[in-house]
PDB file of C-alpha atoms and ligand atoms in Angstrom:
ATOM      1  CA  MET A  27    -197.674 170.094 111.197  1.00  0.00           C
ATOM      2  CA  ALA A  28    -199.317 168.295 108.327  1.00  0.00           C
ATOM      3  CA  THR A  29    -200.536 164.765 108.933  1.00  0.00           C
ATOM      4  CA  PRO A  30    -198.945 162.133 106.722  1.00  0.00           C
ATOM      5  CA  SER A  31    -201.755 161.071 104.427  1.00  0.00           C
ATOM      6  CA  ASP A  32    -200.830 157.387 104.425  1.00  0.00           C
ATOM      7  CA  ARG A  33    -201.355 156.996 108.146  1.00  0.00           C
ATOM      8  CA  THR A  34    -204.460 155.027 109.156  1.00  0.00           C
ATOM      9  CA  PRO A  35    -207.037 156.479 111.577  1.00  0.00           C
ATOM     10  CA  LEU A  36    -205.977 153.821 114.100  1.00  0.00           C
ATOM     11  CA  ALA A  37    -202.357 154.892 113.764  1.00  0.00           C
ATOM     12  CA  GLU A  38    -203.427 158.499 114.368  1.00  0.00           C
ATOM     13  CA  GLN A  39    -205.344 157.429 117.462  1.00  0.00           C
ATOM     14  CA  VAL A  40    -202.399 155.433 118.824  1.00  0.00           C
ATOM     15  CA  GLU A  41    -199.969 158.296 118.133  1.00  0.00           C
ATOM     16  CA  GLN A  42    -202.227 160.594 120.144  1.00  0.00           C
ATOM     17  CA  LEU A  43    -202.422 158.104 123.020  1.00  0.00           C
ATOM     18  CA  LEU A  44    -198.649 157.767 123.086  1.00  0.00           C
ATOM     19  CA  ALA A  45    -198.112 161.528 123.132  1.00  0.00           C
ATOM     20  CA  THR A  46    -198.499 161.360 126.914  1.00  0.00           C
ATOM     21  CA  GLU A  47    -195.768 159.677 128.959  1.00  0.00           C
ATOM     22  CA  GLY A  48    -196.441 156.907 131.425  1.00  0.00           C
ATOM     23  CA  PRO A  49    -199.270 154.407 131.814  1.00  0.00           C
ATOM     24  CA  LEU A  50    -202.309 154.821 129.576  1.00  0.00           C
ATOM     25  CA  ALA A  51    -205.779 155.433 131.015  1.00  0.00           C
ATOM     26  CA  ILE A  52    -207.776 152.210 131.339  1.00  0.00           C
ATOM     27  CA  VAL A  53    -211.294 152.245 129.927  1.00  0.00           C
ATOM     28  CA  ALA A  54    -214.035 151.058 132.319  1.00  0.00           C
ATOM     29  CA  ALA A  55    -217.091 148.931 131.584  1.00  0.00           C
ATOM     30  CA  GLY A  56    -219.808 151.002 129.968  1.00  0.00           C
ATOM     31  CA  ASP A  57    -217.560 152.321 127.213  1.00  0.00           C
ATOM     32  CA  PRO A  58    -218.752 150.869 123.879  1.00  0.00           C
ATOM     33  CA  VAL A  59    -215.163 150.188 122.788  1.00  0.00           C
ATOM     34  CA  LEU A  60    -215.173 147.242 125.220  1.00  0.00           C
ATOM     35  CA  ARG A  61    -218.236 145.793 123.480  1.00  0.00           C
ATOM     36  CA  ARG A  62    -217.151 146.077 119.851  1.00  0.00           C
ATOM     37  CA  PRO A  63    -215.278 143.244 118.136  1.00  0.00           C
ATOM     38  CA  THR A  64    -211.809 144.488 117.260  1.00  0.00           C
ATOM     39  CA  GLU A  65    -210.175 144.825 113.834  1.00  0.00           C
ATOM     40  CA  ARG A  66    -207.667 142.134 112.970  1.00  0.00           C
ATOM     41  CA  PHE A  67    -204.167 143.608 113.059  1.00  0.00           C
ATOM     42  CA  ASP A  68    -202.959 143.891 109.486  1.00  0.00           C
ATOM     43  CA  GLY A  69    -200.262 146.529 109.542  1.00  0.00           C
ATOM     44  CA  GLN A  70    -202.501 149.452 110.591  1.00  0.00           C
ATOM     45  CA  LEU A  71    -199.555 150.479 112.798  1.00  0.00           C
ATOM     46  CA  ASP A  72    -196.096 150.471 111.245  1.00  0.00           C
ATOM     47  CA  PRO A  73    -193.524 148.294 113.069  1.00  0.00           C
ATOM     48  CA  ALA A  74    -192.067 151.170 115.085  1.00  0.00           C
ATOM     49  CA  LEU A  75    -195.485 152.404 116.196  1.00  0.00           C
ATOM     50  CA  LEU A  76    -196.605 148.855 117.014  1.00  0.00           C
ATOM     51  CA  ALA A  77    -193.515 148.409 119.195  1.00  0.00           C
ATOM     52  CA  ARG A  78    -194.229 151.666 121.032  1.00  0.00           C
ATOM     53  CA  PHE A  79    -197.878 150.693 121.509  1.00  0.00           C
ATOM     54  CA  VAL A  80    -196.946 147.254 122.876  1.00  0.00           C
ATOM     55  CA  GLU A  81    -194.500 148.873 125.288  1.00  0.00           C
ATOM     56  CA  ALA A  82    -197.236 151.258 126.486  1.00  0.00           C
ATOM     57  CA  LEU A  83    -199.573 148.293 127.042  1.00  0.00           C
ATOM     58  CA  ARG A  84    -196.842 146.558 129.035  1.00  0.00           C
ATOM     59  CA  ILE A  85    -196.192 149.613 131.210  1.00  0.00           C
ATOM     60  CA  THR A  86    -199.915 150.110 131.774  1.00  0.00           C
ATOM     61  CA  MET A  87    -200.431 146.437 132.709  1.00  0.00           C
ATOM     62  CA  HIS A  88    -197.562 146.592 135.197  1.00  0.00           C
ATOM     63  CA  ALA A  89    -198.737 149.862 136.725  1.00  0.00           C
ATOM     64  CA  ALA A  90    -202.330 148.687 137.232  1.00  0.00           C
ATOM     65  CA  PRO A  91    -201.135 146.043 138.226  1.00  0.00           C
ATOM     66  CA  GLY A  92    -202.633 143.272 136.135  1.00  0.00           C
ATOM     67  CA  VAL A  93    -201.661 140.032 134.399  1.00  0.00           C
ATOM     68  CA  GLY A  94    -203.124 140.924 131.011  1.00  0.00           C
ATOM     69  CA  LEU A  95    -204.330 143.928 129.045  1.00  0.00           C
ATOM     70  CA  ALA A  96    -206.178 144.072 125.734  1.00  0.00           C
ATOM     71  CA  ALA A  97    -206.017 146.998 123.307  1.00  0.00           C
ATOM     72  CA  PRO A  98    -209.727 147.896 123.722  1.00  0.00           C
ATOM     73  CA  GLN A  99    -209.009 148.486 127.417  1.00  0.00           C
ATOM     74  CA  VAL A 100    -207.007 151.538 126.396  1.00  0.00           C
ATOM     75  CA  GLY A 101    -209.647 152.477 123.826  1.00  0.00           C
ATOM     76  CA  VAL A 102    -207.996 150.943 120.756  1.00  0.00           C
ATOM     77  CA  GLY A 103    -210.099 148.564 118.665  1.00  0.00           C
ATOM     78  CA  LEU A 104    -207.251 146.351 117.464  1.00  0.00           C
ATOM     79  CA  ARG A 105    -206.863 142.588 117.957  1.00  0.00           C
ATOM     80  CA  ILE A 106    -203.793 142.886 120.199  1.00  0.00           C
ATOM     81  CA  ALA A 107    -203.256 142.000 123.867  1.00  0.00           C
ATOM     82  CA  VAL A 108    -200.353 141.529 126.258  1.00  0.00           C
ATOM     83  CA  ILE A 109    -200.007 139.052 129.131  1.00  0.00           C
ATOM     84  CA  GLU A 110    -197.493 138.534 131.928  1.00  0.00           C
ATOM     85  CA  ASP A 111    -197.881 136.971 135.344  1.00  0.00           C
ATOM     86  CA  PRO A 112    -195.038 136.662 137.868  1.00  0.00           C
ATOM     87  CA  ALA A 113    -197.528 134.606 139.956  1.00  0.00           C
ATOM     88  CA  PRO A 114    -196.458 135.702 143.442  1.00  0.00           C
ATOM     89  CA  VAL A 115    -198.820 133.301 145.257  1.00  0.00           C
ATOM     90  CA  PRO A 116    -198.497 130.726 148.047  1.00  0.00           C
ATOM     91  CA  GLU A 117    -197.714 127.156 147.055  1.00  0.00           C
ATOM     92  CA  GLU A 118    -201.223 125.872 147.889  1.00  0.00           C
ATOM     93  CA  VAL A 119    -202.749 128.504 145.590  1.00  0.00           C
ATOM     94  CA  ARG A 120    -200.262 127.682 142.844  1.00  0.00           C
ATOM     95  CA  LEU A 121    -201.189 124.009 143.050  1.00  0.00           C
ATOM     96  CA  ALA A 122    -204.971 124.505 143.220  1.00  0.00           C
ATOM     97  CA  ARG A 123    -205.181 127.086 140.439  1.00  0.00           C
ATOM     98  CA  GLY A 124    -202.260 126.087 138.277  1.00  0.00           C
ATOM     99  CA  ARG A 125    -200.969 129.613 138.757  1.00  0.00           C
ATOM    100  CA  VAL A 126    -197.506 129.233 137.329  1.00  0.00           C
ATOM    101  CA  PRO A 127    -195.422 132.171 136.125  1.00  0.00           C
ATOM    102  CA  GLN A 128    -196.253 133.375 132.610  1.00  0.00           C
ATOM    103  CA  PRO A 129    -193.519 135.371 130.863  1.00  0.00           C
ATOM    104  CA  PHE A 130    -194.410 138.534 128.953  1.00  0.00           C
ATOM    105  CA  ARG A 131    -196.112 137.782 125.652  1.00  0.00           C
ATOM    106  CA  VAL A 132    -197.787 139.805 122.927  1.00  0.00           C
ATOM    107  CA  LEU A 133    -200.882 138.208 121.397  1.00  0.00           C
ATOM    108  CA  VAL A 134    -201.674 139.452 117.886  1.00  0.00           C
ATOM    109  CA  ASN A 135    -204.883 138.202 116.242  1.00  0.00           C
ATOM    110  CA  PRO A 136    -205.328 135.457 118.847  1.00  0.00           C
ATOM    111  CA  SER A 137    -208.087 132.848 118.848  1.00  0.00           C
ATOM    112  CA  TYR A 138    -208.521 129.903 121.180  1.00  0.00           C
ATOM    113  CA  GLU A 139    -210.265 126.569 121.219  1.00  0.00           C
ATOM    114  CA  ALA A 140    -210.743 124.082 124.049  1.00  0.00           C
ATOM    115  CA  VAL A 141    -208.351 121.173 124.418  1.00  0.00           C
ATOM    116  CA  GLY A 142    -210.323 118.392 126.072  1.00  0.00           C
ATOM    117  CA  ALA A 143    -213.423 118.800 128.199  1.00  0.00           C
ATOM    118  CA  ALA A 144    -211.874 119.784 131.539  1.00  0.00           C
ATOM    119  CA  ARG A 145    -213.193 122.990 133.103  1.00  0.00           C
ATOM    120  CA  ALA A 146    -211.811 125.133 135.895  1.00  0.00           C
ATOM    121  CA  ALA A 147    -213.774 127.591 138.065  1.00  0.00           C
ATOM    122  CA  PHE A 148    -212.043 130.345 139.995  1.00  0.00           C
ATOM    123  CA  PHE A 149    -212.526 133.969 140.967  1.00  0.00           C
ATOM    124  CA  GLU A 150    -211.154 136.412 138.423  1.00  0.00           C
ATOM    125  CA  GLY A 151    -211.283 140.144 137.960  1.00  0.00           C
ATOM    126  CA  CYS A 152    -210.757 142.714 135.222  1.00  0.00           C
ATOM    127  CA  LEU A 153    -208.993 146.076 135.171  1.00  0.00           C
ATOM    128  CA  SER A 154    -212.031 147.453 133.304  1.00  0.00           C
ATOM    129  CA  VAL A 155    -214.412 146.321 136.082  1.00  0.00           C
ATOM    130  CA  PRO A 156    -212.570 147.679 139.116  1.00  0.00           C
ATOM    131  CA  GLY A 157    -213.446 146.662 142.659  1.00  0.00           C
ATOM    132  CA  TYR A 158    -215.065 143.287 142.017  1.00  0.00           C
ATOM    133  CA  GLN A 159    -214.318 139.659 141.187  1.00  0.00           C
ATOM    134  CA  ALA A 160    -216.529 136.738 140.237  1.00  0.00           C
ATOM    135  CA  VAL A 161    -216.158 133.037 139.580  1.00  0.00           C
ATOM    136  CA  VAL A 162    -215.801 132.125 135.910  1.00  0.00           C
ATOM    137  CA  THR A 163    -215.832 128.551 134.647  1.00  0.00           C
ATOM    138  CA  ARG A 164    -213.363 128.292 131.778  1.00  0.00           C
ATOM    139  CA  HIS A 165    -211.637 125.657 129.688  1.00  0.00           C
ATOM    140  CA  ALA A 166    -208.820 124.196 131.746  1.00  0.00           C
ATOM    141  CA  GLU A 167    -206.659 123.897 128.642  1.00  0.00           C
ATOM    142  CA  VAL A 168    -206.807 125.809 125.351  1.00  0.00           C
ATOM    143  CA  ARG A 169    -204.973 125.901 122.061  1.00  0.00           C
ATOM    144  CA  LEU A 170    -204.112 129.475 121.150  1.00  0.00           C
ATOM    145  CA  THR A 171    -203.400 130.391 117.543  1.00  0.00           C
ATOM    146  CA  GLY A 172    -202.426 133.761 116.135  1.00  0.00           C
ATOM    147  CA  GLU A 173    -199.234 135.724 115.749  1.00  0.00           C
ATOM    148  CA  ASP A 174    -196.633 137.441 117.862  1.00  0.00           C
ATOM    149  CA  GLU A 175    -195.610 141.102 117.568  1.00  0.00           C
ATOM    150  CA  HIS A 176    -193.176 140.237 114.765  1.00  0.00           C
ATOM    151  CA  GLY A 177    -195.835 138.521 112.675  1.00  0.00           C
ATOM    152  CA  ARG A 178    -194.566 135.022 113.450  1.00  0.00           C
ATOM    153  CA  ALA A 179    -197.232 132.345 113.730  1.00  0.00           C
ATOM    154  CA  VAL A 180    -198.173 131.183 117.224  1.00  0.00           C
ATOM    155  CA  ASP A 181    -199.815 127.809 117.859  1.00  0.00           C
ATOM    156  CA  GLU A 182    -199.496 126.859 121.491  1.00  0.00           C
ATOM    157  CA  VAL A 183    -201.340 125.036 124.258  1.00  0.00           C
ATOM    158  CA  PHE A 184    -201.890 126.895 127.537  1.00  0.00           C
ATOM    159  CA  THR A 185    -202.936 125.252 130.798  1.00  0.00           C
ATOM    160  CA  GLY A 186    -203.631 126.404 134.348  1.00  0.00           C
ATOM    161  CA  TRP A 187    -203.806 130.119 135.095  1.00  0.00           C
ATOM    162  CA  PRO A 188    -202.115 131.153 131.838  1.00  0.00           C
ATOM    163  CA  ALA A 189    -205.003 129.389 130.007  1.00  0.00           C
ATOM    164  CA  ARG A 190    -207.440 131.555 131.983  1.00  0.00           C
ATOM    165  CA  ILE A 191    -205.505 134.715 131.148  1.00  0.00           C
ATOM    166  CA  VAL A 192    -205.399 134.058 127.393  1.00  0.00           C
ATOM    167  CA  GLN A 193    -209.138 133.267 127.346  1.00  0.00           C
ATOM    168  CA  HIS A 194    -209.954 136.450 129.302  1.00  0.00           C
ATOM    169  CA  GLU A 195    -207.819 138.652 127.027  1.00  0.00           C
ATOM    170  CA  THR A 196    -208.957 137.046 123.771  1.00  0.00           C
ATOM    171  CA  ASP A 197    -212.579 137.470 124.896  1.00  0.00           C
ATOM    172  CA  HIS A 198    -211.893 141.216 125.260  1.00  0.00           C
ATOM    173  CA  LEU A 199    -210.940 141.270 121.579  1.00  0.00           C
ATOM    174  CA  ASP A 200    -214.372 139.820 120.747  1.00  0.00           C
ATOM    175  CA  GLY A 201    -216.195 142.484 122.763  1.00  0.00           C
ATOM    176  CA  MET A 202    -216.771 140.235 125.772  1.00  0.00           C
ATOM    177  CA  LEU A 203    -216.202 140.893 129.453  1.00  0.00           C
ATOM    178  CA  TYR A 204    -215.607 138.171 132.022  1.00  0.00           C
ATOM    179  CA  LEU A 205    -218.951 139.055 133.610  1.00  0.00           C
ATOM    180  CA  ASP A 206    -220.664 137.667 130.491  1.00  0.00           C
ATOM    181  CA  ARG A 207    -219.388 134.235 131.502  1.00  0.00           C
ATOM    182  CA  ALA A 208    -219.393 134.676 135.295  1.00  0.00           C
ATOM    183  CA  GLU A 209    -221.521 133.028 137.956  1.00  0.00           C
ATOM    184  CA  LEU A 210    -223.185 136.260 139.059  1.00  0.00           C
ATOM    185  CA  ARG A 211    -224.110 134.958 142.503  1.00  0.00           C
ATOM    186  CA  SER A 212    -220.383 134.772 143.178  1.00  0.00           C
ATOM    187  CA  LEU A 213    -219.854 138.501 142.529  1.00  0.00           C
ATOM    188  CA  SER A 214    -217.731 139.763 145.406  1.00  0.00           C
ATOM    189  CA  SER A 215    -216.027 143.021 146.285  1.00  0.00           C
ATOM    190  CA  ASN A 216    -212.254 142.921 146.482  1.00  0.00           C
ATOM    191  CA  GLN A 217    -212.669 143.439 150.228  1.00  0.00           C
ATOM    192  CA  ALA A 218    -214.922 140.378 150.537  1.00  0.00           C
ATOM    193  CA  ILE A 219    -212.422 138.362 148.508  1.00  0.00           C
ATOM    194  CA  ALA A 220    -209.591 139.405 150.813  1.00  0.00           C
ATOM    195  CA  GLU A 221    -211.557 138.815 153.997  1.00  0.00           C
ATOM    196  CA  ARG A 222    -213.514 135.684 153.057  1.00  0.00           C
ATOM    197  CA  TRP A 223    -212.690 134.067 149.734  1.00  0.00           C
ATOM    198  CA  ALA A 224    -208.920 134.202 149.423  1.00  0.00           C
ATOM    199  CA  GLY A 225    -208.696 130.408 149.727  1.00  0.00           C
ATOM    200  CA  PRO A 226    -207.186 128.356 146.939  1.00  0.00           C
ATOM    201  CA  THR A 227    -210.605 127.376 145.493  1.00  0.00           C
ATOM    202  CA  PRO A 228    -214.074 128.988 145.502  1.00  0.00           C
ATOM    203  CA  ALA A 229    -215.680 125.955 147.177  1.00  0.00           C
ATOM    204  CA  ARG A 230    -216.595 127.788 150.395  1.00  0.00           C
ATOM    205  CA  ALA A 231    -217.871 130.788 148.485  1.00  0.00           C
ATOM    206  CA  ALA A 232    -220.080 128.501 146.380  1.00  0.00           C
ATOM    207  CA  GLU A 233    -221.650 127.050 149.494  1.00  0.00           C
ATOM    208  CA  ALA A 234    -222.098 130.356 151.297  1.00  0.00           C
ATOM    209  CA  LEU A 235    -223.283 132.432 148.332  1.00  0.00           C
ATOM    210  CA  GLY A 236    -225.339 129.696 146.691  1.00  0.00           C
ATOM    211  CA  PHE A 237    -223.884 128.869 143.284  1.00  0.00           C
ATOM    212  CA  GLU A 238    -222.792 125.700 141.526  1.00  0.00           C
ATOM    213  CA  LEU A 239    -219.262 124.699 140.646  1.00  0.00           C
ATOM    214  CA  PRO A 240    -218.547 122.332 137.748  1.00  0.00           C
TER     215      PRO A 240
HETATM  216 ZN1   ZN B 580    -210.209 142.218 131.505  1.00  0.00          ZN
END
């Protein structure tokens, strides 16, 4: 079948990705797509294709499972990410980390800036760096600007764990991985996290592994 000539190369790529049912394959660290700044979304996908792509990101995030997924993580260099966190954690973890539930959201062309000087340091991981987690010190509160999937302007302050998620996902869209910001001495396997460092804060890990917390 002939290819419609007005379709962008990105639209062709996304159509091909969506030809297969179910969750998309997640790209792992080492693939250059994770290191390239993404293209701002400016209608490269028509509304129907954008909606299908967002749904595929959502399904893939749920299947992983994860609390955020950026387009480059499925190999697509567009400034789009999805987030959602049901936050099924004990009360003490919720209080220490500010891990409150975050409803599903689509971030289109997001950027963030710090609100205030407060910082928060906790273990985090990434679906593109499977098997490990490390402590990342991030802004405790950020102002996120951009658009939603319908092109409506977004200008919103995020705090607690949702602030961490939007920073992590927006960084992906700038070609950054969380390891670029991590305290590397904290790097821990998921097994070590489960056995030793599942506490609400990384204070004991900092002492035992020898790294500073803010
Ligand atoms: Zn990630």
